[in-house]
Coordinates of C-alpha atoms in Angstrom, one line a residue:
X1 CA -16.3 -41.3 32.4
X2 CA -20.4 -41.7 31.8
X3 CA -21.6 -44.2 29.4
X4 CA -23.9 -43.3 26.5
X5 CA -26.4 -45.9 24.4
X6 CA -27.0 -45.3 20.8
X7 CA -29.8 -47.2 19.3
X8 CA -31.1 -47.1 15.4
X9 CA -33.6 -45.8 13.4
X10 CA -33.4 -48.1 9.9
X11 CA -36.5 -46.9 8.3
X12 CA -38.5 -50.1 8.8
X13 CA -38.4 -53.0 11.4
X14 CA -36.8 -55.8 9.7
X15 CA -32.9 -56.9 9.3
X16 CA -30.9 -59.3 7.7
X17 CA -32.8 -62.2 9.1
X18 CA -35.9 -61.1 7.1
X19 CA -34.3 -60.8 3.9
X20 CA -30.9 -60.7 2.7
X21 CA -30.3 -57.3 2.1
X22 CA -31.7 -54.6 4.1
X23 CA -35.0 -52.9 2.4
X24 CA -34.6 -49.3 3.4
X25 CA -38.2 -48.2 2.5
X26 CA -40.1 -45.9 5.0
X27 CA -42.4 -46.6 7.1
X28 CA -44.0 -44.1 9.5
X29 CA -45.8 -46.4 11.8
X30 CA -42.7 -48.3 12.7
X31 CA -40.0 -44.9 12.9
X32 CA -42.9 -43.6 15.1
X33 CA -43.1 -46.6 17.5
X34 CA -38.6 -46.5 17.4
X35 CA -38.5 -43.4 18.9
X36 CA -41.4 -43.9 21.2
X37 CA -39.5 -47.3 22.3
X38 CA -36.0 -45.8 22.2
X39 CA -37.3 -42.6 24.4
X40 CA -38.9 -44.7 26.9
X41 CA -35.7 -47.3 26.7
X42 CA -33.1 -44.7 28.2
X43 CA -31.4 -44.3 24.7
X44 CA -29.5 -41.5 24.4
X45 CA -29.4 -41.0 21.1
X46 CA -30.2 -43.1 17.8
X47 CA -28.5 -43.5 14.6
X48 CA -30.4 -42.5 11.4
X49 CA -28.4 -44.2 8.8
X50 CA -27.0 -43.1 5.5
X51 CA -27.1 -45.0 2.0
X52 CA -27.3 -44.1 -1.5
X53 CA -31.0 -45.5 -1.9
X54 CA -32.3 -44.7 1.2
X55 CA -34.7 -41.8 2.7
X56 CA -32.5 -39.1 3.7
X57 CA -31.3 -39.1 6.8
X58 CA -31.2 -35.4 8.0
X59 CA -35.0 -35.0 6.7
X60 CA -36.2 -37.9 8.7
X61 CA -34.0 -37.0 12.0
X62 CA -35.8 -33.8 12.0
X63 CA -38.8 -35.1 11.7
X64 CA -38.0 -37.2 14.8
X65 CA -36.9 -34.7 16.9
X66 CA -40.6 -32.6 16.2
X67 CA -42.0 -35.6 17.9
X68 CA -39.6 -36.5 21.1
X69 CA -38.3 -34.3 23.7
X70 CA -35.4 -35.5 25.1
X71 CA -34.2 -38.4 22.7
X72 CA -31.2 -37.3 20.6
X73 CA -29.8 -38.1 16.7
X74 CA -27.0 -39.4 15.2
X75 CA -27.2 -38.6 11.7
X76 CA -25.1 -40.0 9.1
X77 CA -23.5 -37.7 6.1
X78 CA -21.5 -38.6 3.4
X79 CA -19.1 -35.7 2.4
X80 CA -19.2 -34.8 -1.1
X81 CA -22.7 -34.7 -2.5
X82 CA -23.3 -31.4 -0.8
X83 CA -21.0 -28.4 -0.3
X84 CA -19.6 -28.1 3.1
X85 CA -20.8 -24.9 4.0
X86 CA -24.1 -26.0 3.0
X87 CA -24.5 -29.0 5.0
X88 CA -22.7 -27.0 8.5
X89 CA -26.1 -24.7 7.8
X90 CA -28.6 -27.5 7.4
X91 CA -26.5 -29.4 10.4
X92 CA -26.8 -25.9 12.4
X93 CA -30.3 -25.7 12.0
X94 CA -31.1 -29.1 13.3
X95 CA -29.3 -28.6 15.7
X96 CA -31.4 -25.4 16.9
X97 CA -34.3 -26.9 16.1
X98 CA -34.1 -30.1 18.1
X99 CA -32.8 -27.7 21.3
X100 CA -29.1 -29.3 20.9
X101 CA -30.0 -33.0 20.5
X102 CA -27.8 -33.5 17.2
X103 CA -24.7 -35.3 16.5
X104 CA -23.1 -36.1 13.0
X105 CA -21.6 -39.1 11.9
X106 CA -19.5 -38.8 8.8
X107 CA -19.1 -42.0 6.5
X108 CA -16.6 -41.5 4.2
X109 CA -17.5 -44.7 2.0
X110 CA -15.5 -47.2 0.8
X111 CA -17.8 -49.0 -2.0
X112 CA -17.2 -47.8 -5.2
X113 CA -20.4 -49.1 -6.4
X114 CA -22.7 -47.2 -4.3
X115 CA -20.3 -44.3 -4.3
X116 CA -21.2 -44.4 -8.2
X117 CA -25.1 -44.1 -7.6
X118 CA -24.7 -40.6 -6.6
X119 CA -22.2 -39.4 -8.6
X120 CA -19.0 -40.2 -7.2
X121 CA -17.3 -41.9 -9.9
X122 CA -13.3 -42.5 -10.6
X123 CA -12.0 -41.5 -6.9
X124 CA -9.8 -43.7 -5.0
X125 CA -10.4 -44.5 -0.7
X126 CA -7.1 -42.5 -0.4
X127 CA -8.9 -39.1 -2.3
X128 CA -12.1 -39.8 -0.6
X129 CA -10.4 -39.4 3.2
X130 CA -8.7 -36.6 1.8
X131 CA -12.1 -34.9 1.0
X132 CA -13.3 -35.7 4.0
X133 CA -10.7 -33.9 5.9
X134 CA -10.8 -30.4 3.7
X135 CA -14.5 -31.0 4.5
X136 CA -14.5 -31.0 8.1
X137 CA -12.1 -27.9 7.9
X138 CA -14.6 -26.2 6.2
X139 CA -17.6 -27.3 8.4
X140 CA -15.9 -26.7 11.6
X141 CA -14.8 -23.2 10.3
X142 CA -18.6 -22.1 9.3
X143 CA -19.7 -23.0 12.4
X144 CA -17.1 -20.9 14.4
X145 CA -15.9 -17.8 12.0
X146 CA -17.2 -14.7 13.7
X147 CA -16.3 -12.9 10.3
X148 CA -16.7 -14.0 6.4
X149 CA -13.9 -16.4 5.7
X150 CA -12.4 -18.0 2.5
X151 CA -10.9 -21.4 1.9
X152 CA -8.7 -22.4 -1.4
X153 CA -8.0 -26.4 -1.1
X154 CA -7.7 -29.3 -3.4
X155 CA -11.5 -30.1 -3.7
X156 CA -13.5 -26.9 -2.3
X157 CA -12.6 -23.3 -2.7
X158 CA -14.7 -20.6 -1.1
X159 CA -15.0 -16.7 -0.8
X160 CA -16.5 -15.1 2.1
X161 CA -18.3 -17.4 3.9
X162 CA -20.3 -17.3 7.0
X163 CA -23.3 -18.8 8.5
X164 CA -25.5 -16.6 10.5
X165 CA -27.1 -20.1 12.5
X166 CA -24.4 -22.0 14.4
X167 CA -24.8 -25.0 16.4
X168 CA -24.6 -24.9 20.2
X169 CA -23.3 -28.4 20.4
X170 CA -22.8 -30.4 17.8
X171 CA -20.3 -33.6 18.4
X172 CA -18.7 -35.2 15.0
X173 CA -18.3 -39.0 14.7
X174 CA -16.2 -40.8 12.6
X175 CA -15.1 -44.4 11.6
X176 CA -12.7 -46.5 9.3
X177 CA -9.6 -48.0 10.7
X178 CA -7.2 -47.2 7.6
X179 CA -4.0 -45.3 8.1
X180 CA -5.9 -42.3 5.9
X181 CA -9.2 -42.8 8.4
X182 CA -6.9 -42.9 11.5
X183 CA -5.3 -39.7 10.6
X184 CA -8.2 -37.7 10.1
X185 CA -9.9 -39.1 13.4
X186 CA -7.3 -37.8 14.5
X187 CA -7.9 -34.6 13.8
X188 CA -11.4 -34.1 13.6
X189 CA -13.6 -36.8 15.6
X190 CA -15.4 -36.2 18.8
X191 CA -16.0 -39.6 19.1
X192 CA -14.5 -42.3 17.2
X193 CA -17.0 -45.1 16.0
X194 CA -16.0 -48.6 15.4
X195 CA -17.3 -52.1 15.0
X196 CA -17.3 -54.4 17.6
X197 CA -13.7 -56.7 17.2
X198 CA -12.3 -58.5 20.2
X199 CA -10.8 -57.0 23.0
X200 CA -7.5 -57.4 22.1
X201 CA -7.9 -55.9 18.5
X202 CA -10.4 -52.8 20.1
X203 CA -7.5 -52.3 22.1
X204 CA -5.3 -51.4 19.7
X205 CA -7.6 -49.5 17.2
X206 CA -8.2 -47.2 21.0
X207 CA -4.5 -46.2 21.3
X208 CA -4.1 -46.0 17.3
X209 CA -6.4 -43.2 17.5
X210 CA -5.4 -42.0 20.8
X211 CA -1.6 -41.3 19.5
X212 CA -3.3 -40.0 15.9
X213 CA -5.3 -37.5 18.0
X214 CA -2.6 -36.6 20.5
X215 CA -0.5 -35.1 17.8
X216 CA -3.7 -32.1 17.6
X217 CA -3.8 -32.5 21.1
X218 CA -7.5 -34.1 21.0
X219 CA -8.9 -36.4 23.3
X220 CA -11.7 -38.0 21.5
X221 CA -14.3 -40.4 22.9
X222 CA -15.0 -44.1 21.7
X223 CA -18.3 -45.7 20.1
X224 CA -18.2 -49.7 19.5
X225 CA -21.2 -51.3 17.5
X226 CA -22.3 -54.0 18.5
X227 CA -25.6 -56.9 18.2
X228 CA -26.3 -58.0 21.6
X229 CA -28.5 -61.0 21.8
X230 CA -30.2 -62.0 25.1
X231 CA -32.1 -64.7 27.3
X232 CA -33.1 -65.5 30.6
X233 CA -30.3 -68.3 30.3
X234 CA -26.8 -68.2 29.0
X235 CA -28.3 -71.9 26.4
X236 CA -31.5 -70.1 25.8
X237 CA -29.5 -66.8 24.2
X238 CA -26.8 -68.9 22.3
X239 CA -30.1 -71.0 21.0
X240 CA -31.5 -68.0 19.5
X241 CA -28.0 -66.6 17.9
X242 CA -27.9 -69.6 16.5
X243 CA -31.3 -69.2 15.2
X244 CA -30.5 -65.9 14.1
X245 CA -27.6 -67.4 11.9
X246 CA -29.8 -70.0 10.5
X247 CA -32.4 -67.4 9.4
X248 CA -29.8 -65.3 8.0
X249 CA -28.2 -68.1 6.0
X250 CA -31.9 -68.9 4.5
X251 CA -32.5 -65.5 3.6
X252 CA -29.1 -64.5 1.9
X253 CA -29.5 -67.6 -0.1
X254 CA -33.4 -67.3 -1.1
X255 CA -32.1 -63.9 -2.5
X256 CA -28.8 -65.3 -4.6
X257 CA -26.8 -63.4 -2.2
X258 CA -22.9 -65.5 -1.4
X259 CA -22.2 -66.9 2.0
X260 CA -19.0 -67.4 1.8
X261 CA -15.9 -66.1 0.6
X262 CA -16.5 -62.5 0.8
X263 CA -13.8 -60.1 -0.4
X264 CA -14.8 -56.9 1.4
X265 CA -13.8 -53.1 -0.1
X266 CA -12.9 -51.4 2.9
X267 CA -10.2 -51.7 5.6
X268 CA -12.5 -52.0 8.4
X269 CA -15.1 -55.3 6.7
X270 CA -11.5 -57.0 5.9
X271 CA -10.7 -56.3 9.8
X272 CA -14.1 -57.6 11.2
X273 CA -14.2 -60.7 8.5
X274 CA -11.1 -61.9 10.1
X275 CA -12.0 -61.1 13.5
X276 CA -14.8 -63.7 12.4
X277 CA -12.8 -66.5 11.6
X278 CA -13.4 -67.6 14.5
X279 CA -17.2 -67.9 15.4
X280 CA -17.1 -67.2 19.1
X281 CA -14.2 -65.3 20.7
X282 CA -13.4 -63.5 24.0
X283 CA -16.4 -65.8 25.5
X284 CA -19.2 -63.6 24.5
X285 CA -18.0 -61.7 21.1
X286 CA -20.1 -64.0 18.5
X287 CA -19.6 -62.8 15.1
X288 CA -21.7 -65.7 13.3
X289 CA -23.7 -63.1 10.8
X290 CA -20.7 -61.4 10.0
X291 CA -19.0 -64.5 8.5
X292 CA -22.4 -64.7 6.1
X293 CA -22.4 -61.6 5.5
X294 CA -18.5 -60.6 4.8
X295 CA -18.8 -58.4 7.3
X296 CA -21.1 -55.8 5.8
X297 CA -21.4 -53.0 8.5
X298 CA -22.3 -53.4 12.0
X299 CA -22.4 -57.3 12.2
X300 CA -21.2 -58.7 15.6
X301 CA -23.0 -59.1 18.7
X302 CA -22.4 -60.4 22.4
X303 CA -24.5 -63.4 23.5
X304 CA -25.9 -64.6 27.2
X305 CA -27.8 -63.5 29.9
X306 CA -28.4 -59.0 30.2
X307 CA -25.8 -60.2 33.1
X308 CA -23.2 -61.6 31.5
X309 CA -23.2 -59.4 28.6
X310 CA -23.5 -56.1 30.8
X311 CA -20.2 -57.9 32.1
X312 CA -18.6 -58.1 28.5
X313 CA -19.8 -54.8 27.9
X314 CA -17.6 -53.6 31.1
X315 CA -14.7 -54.8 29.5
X316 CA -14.8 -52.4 26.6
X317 CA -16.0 -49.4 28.7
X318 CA -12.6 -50.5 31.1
X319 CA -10.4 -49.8 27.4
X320 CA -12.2 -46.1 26.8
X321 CA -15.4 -46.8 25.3
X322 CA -18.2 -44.5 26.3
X323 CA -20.3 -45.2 23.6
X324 CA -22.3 -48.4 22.9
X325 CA -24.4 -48.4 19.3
X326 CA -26.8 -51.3 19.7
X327 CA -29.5 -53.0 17.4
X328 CA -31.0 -55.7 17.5
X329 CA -32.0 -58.0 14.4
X330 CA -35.6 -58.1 15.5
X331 CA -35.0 -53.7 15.7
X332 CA -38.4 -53.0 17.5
X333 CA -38.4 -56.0 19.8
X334 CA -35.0 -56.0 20.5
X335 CA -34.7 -52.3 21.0
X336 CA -37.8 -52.5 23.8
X337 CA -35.5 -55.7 25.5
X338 CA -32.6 -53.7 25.3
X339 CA -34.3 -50.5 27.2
X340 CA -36.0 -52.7 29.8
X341 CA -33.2 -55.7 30.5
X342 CA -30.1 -54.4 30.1
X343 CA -29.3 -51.2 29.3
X344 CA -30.0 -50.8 33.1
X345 CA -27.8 -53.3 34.3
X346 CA -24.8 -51.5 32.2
X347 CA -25.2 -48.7 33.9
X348 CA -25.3 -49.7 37.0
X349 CA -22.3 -51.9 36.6
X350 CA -20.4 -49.1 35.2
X351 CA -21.3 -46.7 37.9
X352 CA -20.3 -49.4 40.2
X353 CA -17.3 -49.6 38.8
X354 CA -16.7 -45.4 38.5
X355 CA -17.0 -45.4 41.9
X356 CA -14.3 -48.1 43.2
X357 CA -11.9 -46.2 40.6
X358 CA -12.7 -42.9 42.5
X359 CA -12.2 -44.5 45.6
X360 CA -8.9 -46.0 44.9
X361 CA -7.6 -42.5 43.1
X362 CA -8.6 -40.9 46.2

């Protein structure tokens, strides 16, 4: 099993510990010098995110792609604002364009509130993971049809469809950890993204969608987001997450935003807001911006030495996962460290550890 690194594109470089909420506005200079750094870094891919006031994420992953040649994208799409068949030809495209360096990450959504911003107004989490499914039927099935097809389902209904452009490889992602999210990984993801919980709780979200996807006979792949923060020392990178808390803390309350007693809208912030009850666990999971920030996407990080957290890193690839989303919350500084200090190490580590299981299989 080979290991593959996803860094981020977030459309400028600052993060929660600049201000408390993330401002999505887009700047050139700094997407220009992410995918220069992220390139050069060894990344294989990077996420281009999806919200409902942010640039748009297929536009500025193609524009990306026009000026690398062997980094790849993992763009975010939110079923339901555009029709299926629509979005498998835009996807398609891409995916020719950038010679086969595309993957799509569906969010579903689970905020009512910015659901509402672009339209989505009155469904329930349950109809929303329904959609998403009769979408991905529909994707899937434009991409593959040899011959016009139709499709009559609860929220799309089609005559004679077909795209003339398919992709030649184009892996879907997908996330949430609800019994309706669980079921359609299940039956649609490539790769299964999640955030980065303990070992114990990772664990068990891996063989919840291994026995979900076994039922289609599907063997998908794991992603785990995570926040790594690194030093020379073990006390010098526990000083700066600490740091990183305090900044986070200052920010969220210069901007009126709680710290405390968050009541999350989806299964997966509730999951991770518990997992950070606790502020460090499994020795290196720190989860100390997720308890400011109720959790609010991709929050928890490892902490020590490119070593040690290389190490903890190895425990998650040892339970299936094979894909490691990583940011940083200073994203251009972070994502250079990352490229130079430890991404390196992970790999060798894992190859190190390939090998011995080869060796005792043989």
């Amino acid at each position: 099993m080979s290991v593959k690194f996803i860094g981020y594109i977030g459309f400028n470089n600052s993060s929660e510990v600049d201000q408390g909420t993330r401002n999505r506005a887009l700047d050139l200079d700094y997407v220009r010098s992410a995918l220069r750094v992220q390139e050069e870094g060894g990344f294989d891919r990077v996420l281009i995110p999806f919200g409902s006031n942010t640039p748009e994420s297929q536009i500025v992953a193609a524009y990306g792609a026009a000026l690398t040649t062997r980094l790849g994208f993992l763009v975010a799409h939110r079923p339901g604002f555009t029709q299926p068949t629509l979005a498998a030809r835009q996807l398609a495209t891409l995916d020719q364009l950038s010679n086969g360096r595309v993957a799509v990450h569906i969010i579903t959504g689970g905020a009512d509130e910015e659901m509402a911003r672009d339209g989505d107004v009155g469904t329930t989490k349950a109809e929303r993971y329904a959609r998403s499914d009769e979408y991905l039927d529909v994707l899937r099935q434009e991409w593959q049809a040899d011959a016009p097809f139709d499709h009559d389902g609860r929220f799309y209904r089609i005559r004679k469809a077909q795209s003339a452009i398919k992709p030649e490889h184009l892996p879907v992602f997908f996330g949430g950890t609800s019994p309706e999210a669980i079921e359609v990984a299940g039956r649609h993801a490539d790769v299964y993204a999640t955030w980065g919980e303990t070992l114990s709780a990772t664990r068990e979200t891996i063989t919840r969608v291994r026995a979900s996807a076994a039922r289609y006979r599907r063997s998908p792949g794991f992603s785990l987001s995570l926040r790594p923060v690194i030093a020379a020392t073990e006390e010098e990178a526990w000083r700066k997450a600490a740091s990183i808390v305090e900044r986070v803390r200052e920010a969220r309350i210069r901007q009126g935003l709680p710290i405390r007693d968050h009541a999350p809208p989806n299964d997966g912030s509730r999951r991770l807001l518990e997992t950070a009850s606790a502020l460090r666990q499994d020795e290196r999971l720190w989860t100390g911006v997720a308890q400011l920030t109720g959790a609010a996407g991709n929050s928890t990080g490892l902490v020590g030495t490119p070593e040690q957290v290389a190490e903890a890193m190895l425990e998650y690839y040892r339970l299936g996962v094979d894909h490691f989303l990583i940011r940083g919350f200073d994203p251009l500084g972070d994502a250079e460290l990352y490229g130079r200090d430890l991404l390196p190490v992970v790999r060798e580590k894992i190859a190190a550890y390939d090998a011995l299981q080869s060796v005792q299989a043989s």
